[in-house]
CSV table of C-alpha atoms and ligand atoms in Angstrom, one decimal:
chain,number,residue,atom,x,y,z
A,1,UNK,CA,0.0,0.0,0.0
A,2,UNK,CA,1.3,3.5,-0.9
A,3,UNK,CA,2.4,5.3,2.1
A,4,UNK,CA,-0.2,8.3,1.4
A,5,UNK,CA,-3.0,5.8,1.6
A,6,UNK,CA,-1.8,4.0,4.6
A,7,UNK,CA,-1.4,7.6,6.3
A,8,UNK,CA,-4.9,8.9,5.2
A,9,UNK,CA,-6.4,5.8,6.5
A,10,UNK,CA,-4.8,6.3,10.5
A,11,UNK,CA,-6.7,10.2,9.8
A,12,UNK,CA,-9.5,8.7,8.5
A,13,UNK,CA,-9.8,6.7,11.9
A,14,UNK,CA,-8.7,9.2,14.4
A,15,UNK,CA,-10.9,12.1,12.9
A,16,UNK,CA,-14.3,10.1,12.9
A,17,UNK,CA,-13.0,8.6,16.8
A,18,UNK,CA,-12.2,12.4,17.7
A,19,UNK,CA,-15.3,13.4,16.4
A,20,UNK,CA,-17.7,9.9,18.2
A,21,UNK,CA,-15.9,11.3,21.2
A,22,UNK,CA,-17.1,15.2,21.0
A,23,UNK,CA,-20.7,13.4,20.1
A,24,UNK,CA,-20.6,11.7,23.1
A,25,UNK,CA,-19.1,14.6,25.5
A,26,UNK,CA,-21.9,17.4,24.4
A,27,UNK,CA,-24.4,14.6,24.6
A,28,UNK,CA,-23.4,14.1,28.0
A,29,UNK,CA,-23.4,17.4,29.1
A,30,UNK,CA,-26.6,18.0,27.4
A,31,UNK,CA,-28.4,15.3,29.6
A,32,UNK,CA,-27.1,16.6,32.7
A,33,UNK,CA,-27.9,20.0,32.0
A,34,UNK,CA,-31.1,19.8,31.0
A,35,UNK,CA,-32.5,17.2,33.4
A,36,UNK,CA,-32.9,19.8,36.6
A,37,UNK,CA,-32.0,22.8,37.8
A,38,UNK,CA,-28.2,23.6,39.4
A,39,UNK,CA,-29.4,27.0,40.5
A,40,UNK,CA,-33.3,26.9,41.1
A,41,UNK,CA,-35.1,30.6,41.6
A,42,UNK,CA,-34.1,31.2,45.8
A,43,UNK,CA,-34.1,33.7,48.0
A,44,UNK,CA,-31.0,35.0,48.8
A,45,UNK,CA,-29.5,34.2,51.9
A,46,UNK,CA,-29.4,38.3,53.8
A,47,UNK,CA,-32.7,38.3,53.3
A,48,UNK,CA,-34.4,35.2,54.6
A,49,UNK,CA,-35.2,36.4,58.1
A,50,UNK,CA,-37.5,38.8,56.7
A,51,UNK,CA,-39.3,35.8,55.6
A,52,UNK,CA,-39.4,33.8,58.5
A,53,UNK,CA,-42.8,32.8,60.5
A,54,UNK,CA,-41.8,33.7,63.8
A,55,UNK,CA,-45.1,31.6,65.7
A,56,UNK,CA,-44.4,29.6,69.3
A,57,UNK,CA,-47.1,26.7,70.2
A,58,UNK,CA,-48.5,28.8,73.2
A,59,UNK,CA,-48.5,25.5,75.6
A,60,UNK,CA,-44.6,25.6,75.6
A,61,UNK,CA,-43.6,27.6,78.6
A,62,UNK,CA,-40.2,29.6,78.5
A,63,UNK,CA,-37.4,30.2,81.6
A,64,UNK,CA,-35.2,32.3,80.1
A,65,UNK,CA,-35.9,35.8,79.6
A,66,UNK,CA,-34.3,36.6,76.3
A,67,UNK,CA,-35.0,35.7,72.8
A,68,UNK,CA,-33.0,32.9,71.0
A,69,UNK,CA,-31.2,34.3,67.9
A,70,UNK,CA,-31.0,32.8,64.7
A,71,UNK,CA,-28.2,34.6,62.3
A,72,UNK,CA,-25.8,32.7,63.4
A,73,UNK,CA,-27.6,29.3,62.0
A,74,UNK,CA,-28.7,31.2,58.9
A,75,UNK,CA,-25.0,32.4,58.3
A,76,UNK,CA,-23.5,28.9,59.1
A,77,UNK,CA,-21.2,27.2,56.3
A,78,UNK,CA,-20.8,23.6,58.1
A,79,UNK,CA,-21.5,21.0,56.2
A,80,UNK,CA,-21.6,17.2,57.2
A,81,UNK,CA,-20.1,15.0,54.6
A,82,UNK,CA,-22.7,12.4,53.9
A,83,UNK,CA,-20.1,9.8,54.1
A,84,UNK,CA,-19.5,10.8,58.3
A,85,UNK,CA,-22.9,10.2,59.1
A,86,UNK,CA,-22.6,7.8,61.9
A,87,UNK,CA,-24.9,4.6,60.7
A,88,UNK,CA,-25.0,3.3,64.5
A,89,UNK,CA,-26.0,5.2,67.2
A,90,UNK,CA,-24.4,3.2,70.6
A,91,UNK,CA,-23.4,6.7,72.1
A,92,UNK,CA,-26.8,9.2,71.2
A,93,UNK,CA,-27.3,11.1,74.4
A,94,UNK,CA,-30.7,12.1,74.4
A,95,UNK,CA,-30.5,15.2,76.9
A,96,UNK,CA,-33.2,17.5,76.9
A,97,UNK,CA,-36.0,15.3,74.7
A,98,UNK,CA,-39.3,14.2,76.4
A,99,UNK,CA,-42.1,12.8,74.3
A,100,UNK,CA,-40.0,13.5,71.0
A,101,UNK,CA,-39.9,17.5,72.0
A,102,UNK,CA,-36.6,19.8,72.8
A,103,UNK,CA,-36.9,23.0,73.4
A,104,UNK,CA,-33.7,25.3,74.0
A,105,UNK,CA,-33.4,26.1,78.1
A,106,UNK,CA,-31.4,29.0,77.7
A,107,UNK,CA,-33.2,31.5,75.1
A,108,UNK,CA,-37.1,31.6,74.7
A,109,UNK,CA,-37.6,30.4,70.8
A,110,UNK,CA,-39.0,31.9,68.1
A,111,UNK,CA,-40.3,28.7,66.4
A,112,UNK,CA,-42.2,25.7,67.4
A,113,UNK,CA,-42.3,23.1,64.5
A,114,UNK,CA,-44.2,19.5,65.0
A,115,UNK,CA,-42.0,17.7,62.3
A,116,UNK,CA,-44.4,14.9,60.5
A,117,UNK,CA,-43.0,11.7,59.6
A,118,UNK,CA,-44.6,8.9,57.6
A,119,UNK,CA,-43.6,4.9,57.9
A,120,UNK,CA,-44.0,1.8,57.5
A,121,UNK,CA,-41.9,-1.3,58.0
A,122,UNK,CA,-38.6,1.1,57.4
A,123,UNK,CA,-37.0,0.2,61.0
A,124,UNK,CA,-33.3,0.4,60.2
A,125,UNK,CA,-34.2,4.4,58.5
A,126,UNK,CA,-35.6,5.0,61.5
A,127,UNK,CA,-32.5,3.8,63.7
A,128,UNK,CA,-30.8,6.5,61.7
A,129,UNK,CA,-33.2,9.0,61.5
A,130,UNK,CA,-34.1,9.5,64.8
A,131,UNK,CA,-30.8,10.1,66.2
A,132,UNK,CA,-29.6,12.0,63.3
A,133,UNK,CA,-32.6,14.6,63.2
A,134,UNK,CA,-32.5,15.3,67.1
A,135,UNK,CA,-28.6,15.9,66.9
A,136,UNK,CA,-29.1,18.5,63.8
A,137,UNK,CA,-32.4,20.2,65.5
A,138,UNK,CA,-30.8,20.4,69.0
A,139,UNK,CA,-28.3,23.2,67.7
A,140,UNK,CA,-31.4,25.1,65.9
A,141,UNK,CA,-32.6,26.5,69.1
A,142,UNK,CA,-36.1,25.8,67.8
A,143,UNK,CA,-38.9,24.2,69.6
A,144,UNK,CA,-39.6,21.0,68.1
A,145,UNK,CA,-41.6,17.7,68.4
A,146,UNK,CA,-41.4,14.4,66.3
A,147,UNK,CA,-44.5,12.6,64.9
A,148,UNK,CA,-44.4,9.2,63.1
A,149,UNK,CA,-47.1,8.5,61.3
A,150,UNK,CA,-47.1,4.6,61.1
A,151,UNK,CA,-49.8,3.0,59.2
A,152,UNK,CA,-50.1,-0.3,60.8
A,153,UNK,CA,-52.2,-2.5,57.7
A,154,UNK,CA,-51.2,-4.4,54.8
A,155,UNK,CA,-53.3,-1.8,52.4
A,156,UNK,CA,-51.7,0.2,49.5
A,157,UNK,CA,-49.8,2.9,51.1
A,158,UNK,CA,-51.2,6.4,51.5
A,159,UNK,CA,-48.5,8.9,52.5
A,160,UNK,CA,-51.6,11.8,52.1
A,161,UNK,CA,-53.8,10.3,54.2
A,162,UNK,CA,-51.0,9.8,56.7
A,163,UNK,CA,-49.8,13.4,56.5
A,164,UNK,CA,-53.7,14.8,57.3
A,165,UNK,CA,-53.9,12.1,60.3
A,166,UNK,CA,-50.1,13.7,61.6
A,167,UNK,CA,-51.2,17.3,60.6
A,168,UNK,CA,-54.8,17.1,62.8
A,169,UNK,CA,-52.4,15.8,65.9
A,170,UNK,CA,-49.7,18.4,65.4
A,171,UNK,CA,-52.8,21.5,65.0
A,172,UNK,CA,-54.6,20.2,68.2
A,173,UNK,CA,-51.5,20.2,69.9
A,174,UNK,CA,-50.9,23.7,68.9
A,175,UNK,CA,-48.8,23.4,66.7
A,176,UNK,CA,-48.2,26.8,64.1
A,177,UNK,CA,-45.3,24.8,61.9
A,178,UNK,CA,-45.5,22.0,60.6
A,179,UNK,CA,-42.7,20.1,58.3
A,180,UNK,CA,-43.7,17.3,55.8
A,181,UNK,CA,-40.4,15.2,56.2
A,182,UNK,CA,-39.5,12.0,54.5
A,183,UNK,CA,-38.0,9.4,56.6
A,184,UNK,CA,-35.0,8.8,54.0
A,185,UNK,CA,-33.4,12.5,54.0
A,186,UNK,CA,-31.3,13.6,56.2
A,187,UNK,CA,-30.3,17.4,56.3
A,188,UNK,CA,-26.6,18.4,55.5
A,189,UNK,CA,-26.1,21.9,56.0
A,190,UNK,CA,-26.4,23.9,59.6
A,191,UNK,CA,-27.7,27.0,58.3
A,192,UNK,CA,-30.8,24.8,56.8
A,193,UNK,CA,-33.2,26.3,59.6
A,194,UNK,CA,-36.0,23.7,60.1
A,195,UNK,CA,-38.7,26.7,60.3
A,196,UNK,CA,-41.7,27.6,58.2
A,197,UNK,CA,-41.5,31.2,56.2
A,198,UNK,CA,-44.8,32.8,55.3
A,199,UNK,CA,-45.1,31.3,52.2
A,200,UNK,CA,-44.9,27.3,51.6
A,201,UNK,CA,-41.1,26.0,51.6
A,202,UNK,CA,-40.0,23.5,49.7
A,203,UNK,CA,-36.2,22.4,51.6
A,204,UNK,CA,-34.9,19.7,49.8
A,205,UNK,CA,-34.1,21.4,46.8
A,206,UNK,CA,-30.6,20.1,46.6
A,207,UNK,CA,-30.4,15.9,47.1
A,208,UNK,CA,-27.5,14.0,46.3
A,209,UNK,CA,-29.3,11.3,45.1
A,210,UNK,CA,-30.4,13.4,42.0
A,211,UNK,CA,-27.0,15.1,41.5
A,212,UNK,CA,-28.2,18.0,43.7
A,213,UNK,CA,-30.4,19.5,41.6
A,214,UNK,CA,-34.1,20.2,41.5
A,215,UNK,CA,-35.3,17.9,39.5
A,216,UNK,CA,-38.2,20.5,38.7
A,217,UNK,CA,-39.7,23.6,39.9
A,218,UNK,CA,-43.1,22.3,41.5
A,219,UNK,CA,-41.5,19.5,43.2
A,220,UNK,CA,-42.4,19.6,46.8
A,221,UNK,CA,-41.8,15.9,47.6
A,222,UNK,CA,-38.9,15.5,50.5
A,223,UNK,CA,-39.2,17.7,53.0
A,224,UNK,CA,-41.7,20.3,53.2
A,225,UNK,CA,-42.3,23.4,55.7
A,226,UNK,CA,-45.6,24.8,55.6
A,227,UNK,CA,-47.8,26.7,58.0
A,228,UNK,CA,-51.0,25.0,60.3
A,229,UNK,CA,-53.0,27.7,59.1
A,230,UNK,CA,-51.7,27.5,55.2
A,231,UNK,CA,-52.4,23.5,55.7
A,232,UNK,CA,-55.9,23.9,57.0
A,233,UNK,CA,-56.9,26.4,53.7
A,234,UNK,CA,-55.7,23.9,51.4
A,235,UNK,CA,-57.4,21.3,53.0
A,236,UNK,CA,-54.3,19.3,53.4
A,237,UNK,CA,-53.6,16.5,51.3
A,238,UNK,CA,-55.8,14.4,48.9
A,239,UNK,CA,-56.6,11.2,50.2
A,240,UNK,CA,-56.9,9.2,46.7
A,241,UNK,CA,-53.4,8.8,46.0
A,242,UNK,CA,-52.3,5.2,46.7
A,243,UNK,CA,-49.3,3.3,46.3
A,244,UNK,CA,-45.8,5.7,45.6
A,245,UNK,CA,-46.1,9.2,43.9
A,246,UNK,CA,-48.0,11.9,43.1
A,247,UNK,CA,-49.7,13.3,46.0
A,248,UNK,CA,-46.9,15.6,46.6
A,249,UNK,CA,-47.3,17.0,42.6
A,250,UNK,CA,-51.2,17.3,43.3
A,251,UNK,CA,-50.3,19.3,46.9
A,252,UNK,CA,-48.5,21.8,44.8
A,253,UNK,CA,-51.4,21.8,42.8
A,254,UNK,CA,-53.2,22.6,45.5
A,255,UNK,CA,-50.5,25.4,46.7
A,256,UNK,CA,-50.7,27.4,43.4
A,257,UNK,CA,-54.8,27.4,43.3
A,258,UNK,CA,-54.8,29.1,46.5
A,259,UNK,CA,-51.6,31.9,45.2
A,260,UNK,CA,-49.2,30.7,47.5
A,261,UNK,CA,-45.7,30.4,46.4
A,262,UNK,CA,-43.3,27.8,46.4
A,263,UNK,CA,-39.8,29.3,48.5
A,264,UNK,CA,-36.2,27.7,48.5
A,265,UNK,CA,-33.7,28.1,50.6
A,266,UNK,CA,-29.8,28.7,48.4
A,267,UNK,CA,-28.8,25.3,47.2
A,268,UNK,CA,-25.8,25.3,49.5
A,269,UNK,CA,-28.1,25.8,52.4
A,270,UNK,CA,-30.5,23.2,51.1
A,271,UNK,CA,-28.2,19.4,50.8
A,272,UNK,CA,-29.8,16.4,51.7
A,273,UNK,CA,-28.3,12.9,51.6
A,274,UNK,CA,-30.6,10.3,51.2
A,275,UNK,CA,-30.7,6.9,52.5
A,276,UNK,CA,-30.7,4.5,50.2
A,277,UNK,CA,-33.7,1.6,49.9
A,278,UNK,CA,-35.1,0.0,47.1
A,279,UNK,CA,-37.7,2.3,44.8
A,280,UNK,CA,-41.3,1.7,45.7
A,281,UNK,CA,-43.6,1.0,42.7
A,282,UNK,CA,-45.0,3.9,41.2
A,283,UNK,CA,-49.0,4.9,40.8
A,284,UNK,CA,-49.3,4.2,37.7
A,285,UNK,CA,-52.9,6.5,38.2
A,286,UNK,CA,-51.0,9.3,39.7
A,287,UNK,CA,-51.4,11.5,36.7
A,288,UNK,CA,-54.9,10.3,35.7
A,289,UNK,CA,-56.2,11.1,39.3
A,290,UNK,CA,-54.4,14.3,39.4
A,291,UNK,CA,-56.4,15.5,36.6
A,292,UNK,CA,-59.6,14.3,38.2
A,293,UNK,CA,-58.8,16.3,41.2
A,294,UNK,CA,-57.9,19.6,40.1
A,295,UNK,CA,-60.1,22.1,41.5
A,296,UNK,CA,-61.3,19.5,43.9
A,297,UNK,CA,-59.6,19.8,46.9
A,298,UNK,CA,-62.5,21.2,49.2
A,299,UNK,CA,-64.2,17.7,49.5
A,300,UNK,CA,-61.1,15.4,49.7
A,301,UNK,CA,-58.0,16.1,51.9
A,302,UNK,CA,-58.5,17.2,55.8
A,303,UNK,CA,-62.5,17.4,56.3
A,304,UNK,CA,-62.9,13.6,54.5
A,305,UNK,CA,-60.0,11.5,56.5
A,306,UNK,CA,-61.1,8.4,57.4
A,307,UNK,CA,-58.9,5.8,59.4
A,308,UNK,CA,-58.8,3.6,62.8
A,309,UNK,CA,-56.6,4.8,65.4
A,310,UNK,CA,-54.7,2.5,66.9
A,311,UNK,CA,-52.9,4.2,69.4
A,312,UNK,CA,-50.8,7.4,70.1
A,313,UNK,CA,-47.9,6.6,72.5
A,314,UNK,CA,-45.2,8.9,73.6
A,315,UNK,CA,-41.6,7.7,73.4
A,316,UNK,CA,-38.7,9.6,74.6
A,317,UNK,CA,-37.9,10.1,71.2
A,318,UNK,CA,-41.0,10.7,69.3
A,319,UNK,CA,-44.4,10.2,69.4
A,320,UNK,CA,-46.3,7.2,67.5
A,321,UNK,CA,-49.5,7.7,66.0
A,322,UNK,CA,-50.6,3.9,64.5
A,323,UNK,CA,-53.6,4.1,62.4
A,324,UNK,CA,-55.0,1.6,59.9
A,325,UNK,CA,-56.8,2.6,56.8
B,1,BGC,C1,-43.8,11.7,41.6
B,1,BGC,C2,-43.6,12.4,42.9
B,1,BGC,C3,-42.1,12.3,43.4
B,1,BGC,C4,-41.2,12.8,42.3
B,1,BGC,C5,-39.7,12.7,42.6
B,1,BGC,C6,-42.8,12.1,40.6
B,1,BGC,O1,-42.9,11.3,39.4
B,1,BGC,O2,-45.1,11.9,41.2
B,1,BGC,O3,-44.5,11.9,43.9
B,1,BGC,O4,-41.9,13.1,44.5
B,1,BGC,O5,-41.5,12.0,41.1
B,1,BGC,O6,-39.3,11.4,43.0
């Protein structure tokens, strides 16, 4: 073979490689950046106190006579590596925590938050949980108190049903804050203050499991800070949705009806790791019932809950609700 030939041949091949590899590289990059959003629409970190829902549960009584402050949180660039998040607990101390409540002893808070947790047969999430949340809220100087929401049947799971049982409890106990959390996250970032702002807040913007980024903008699946008052006008969750999915997308169908806004936190003050399990099946119905319930969330959520209560009983570190369906 001529020598020409052979040399336009070895071109031949590394020009059409050179170029499968550029293919491949913008291909790449296109997926990733167009599947979410690195830097959602936030507010910006000076101004999020002027935001803040500053409402105690007027049952909690205070010793101290000044006021906790809360800049210091809001300002705070610690981070916990998801990797050093202790997956035994042998040496949680649980000073302070009676019935799955803490309360600061030396500044009267500004915020009392019932935090609302759904399960079922997740024990070794719990084990980590538990520990993990009290650890990160106990430096918050926020009042707080745990629900788990266990539904105690063998019927297709209904995390909206759940969240209207938890949300009834946490209002007749006074509660002005509640948060929607999902046993599987865990917070990362200190300044990630677990309190409701006047509008609905969506805090697990930024997960690791989906590269942290918001996968999109009405997601409000996770975790979830929203008002008692804002709750009860929306008439809380639909109960229709069973199985995984979807009641979360129809909630922020519910949010946008009544003109309340969605507000994020800064990614950086808004990391989650989350525990890994397998994924649940999904609703396949979730979409078809969504569209059979917009507009119709004043007969189904809140006023049309219907369960058996099992029991309510107070452990140190949270209270149980057990209801079947
Ligand atoms: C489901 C939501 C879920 C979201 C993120 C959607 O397809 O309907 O319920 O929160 O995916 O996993």
């Amino acid at each position: 073979m001529p020598k020409w030939l052979c040399l336009q041949k070895i071109l031949h091949v590394r020009l059409t490689t050179c170029l499968s590899i550029t293919l491949c590289l913008v291909a790449i990059n296109q997926f990733f950046a167009s599947y979410g959003y690195y830097n959602y629409r936030h507010l910006d970190q000076e101004s999020l106190r002027h935001y803040l829902y500053t409402k105690r549960n007027p049952n909690l009584t205070t010793k101290s006579k000044s006021e906790c402050r809360y800049n210091d949180i809001l300002q705070s660039s610690k981070f916990i590596y998801n990797t050093k998040i202790p997956r035994k607990y042998d040496d949680f101390v649980p000073n302070g925590i009676i019935n799955g409540s803490y309360s600061p002893q030396d500044c009267i808070p500004l915020f009392s938050v019932a935090i609302l947790v759904t399960y079922r047969n997740r024990q070794s999430q719990l084990d980590i949980f538990i520990p993990y949340i009290h650890n990160f809220l106990r430096k918050q100087n926020i009042h707080y108190k745990i629900y788990i929401i266990e539904q105690q049947d063998e019927k297709q799971w209904n995390k909206g049903l759940l969240y209207n049982i938890g949300a009834k409890q946490a209002i007749l106990d006074k509660f002005p804050c509640l948060i929607l959390h999902d046993i599987d996250l865990l917070p990362l970032d200190d300044s990630n203050l677990y309190a409701c702002l006047n509008q609905p807040r969506h805090m697990s913007a930024s997960i690791d499991k989906f590269r942290f980024v918001l996968i999109y903008k009405t997601l409000v699946g996770g975790v979830l800070a929203i008002t008692s008052d804002q709750y009860k006008e929306l008439n809380g969750f639909s109960n229709k949705f069973q199985g995984w999915g979807g009641e979360d997308d129809d909630f922020a169908g519910r949010i946008s009806n009544h003109n309340l806004e969605i507000l994020r936190f800064p990614p950086h003050m808004s990391r989650y790791t989350m525990l890994q399990h397998k994924q649940e099946h999904k609703n396949k119905d979730r979409h078809r019932i969504m569209e059979e319930n917009k507009h119709n969330s004043q007969n189904d959520g809140l006023n049309s809950v219907r369960y058996e209560m099992i029991n309510i009983k107070n452990h140190r570190l949270f209270t149980l609700i057990g209801v079947r369906l």
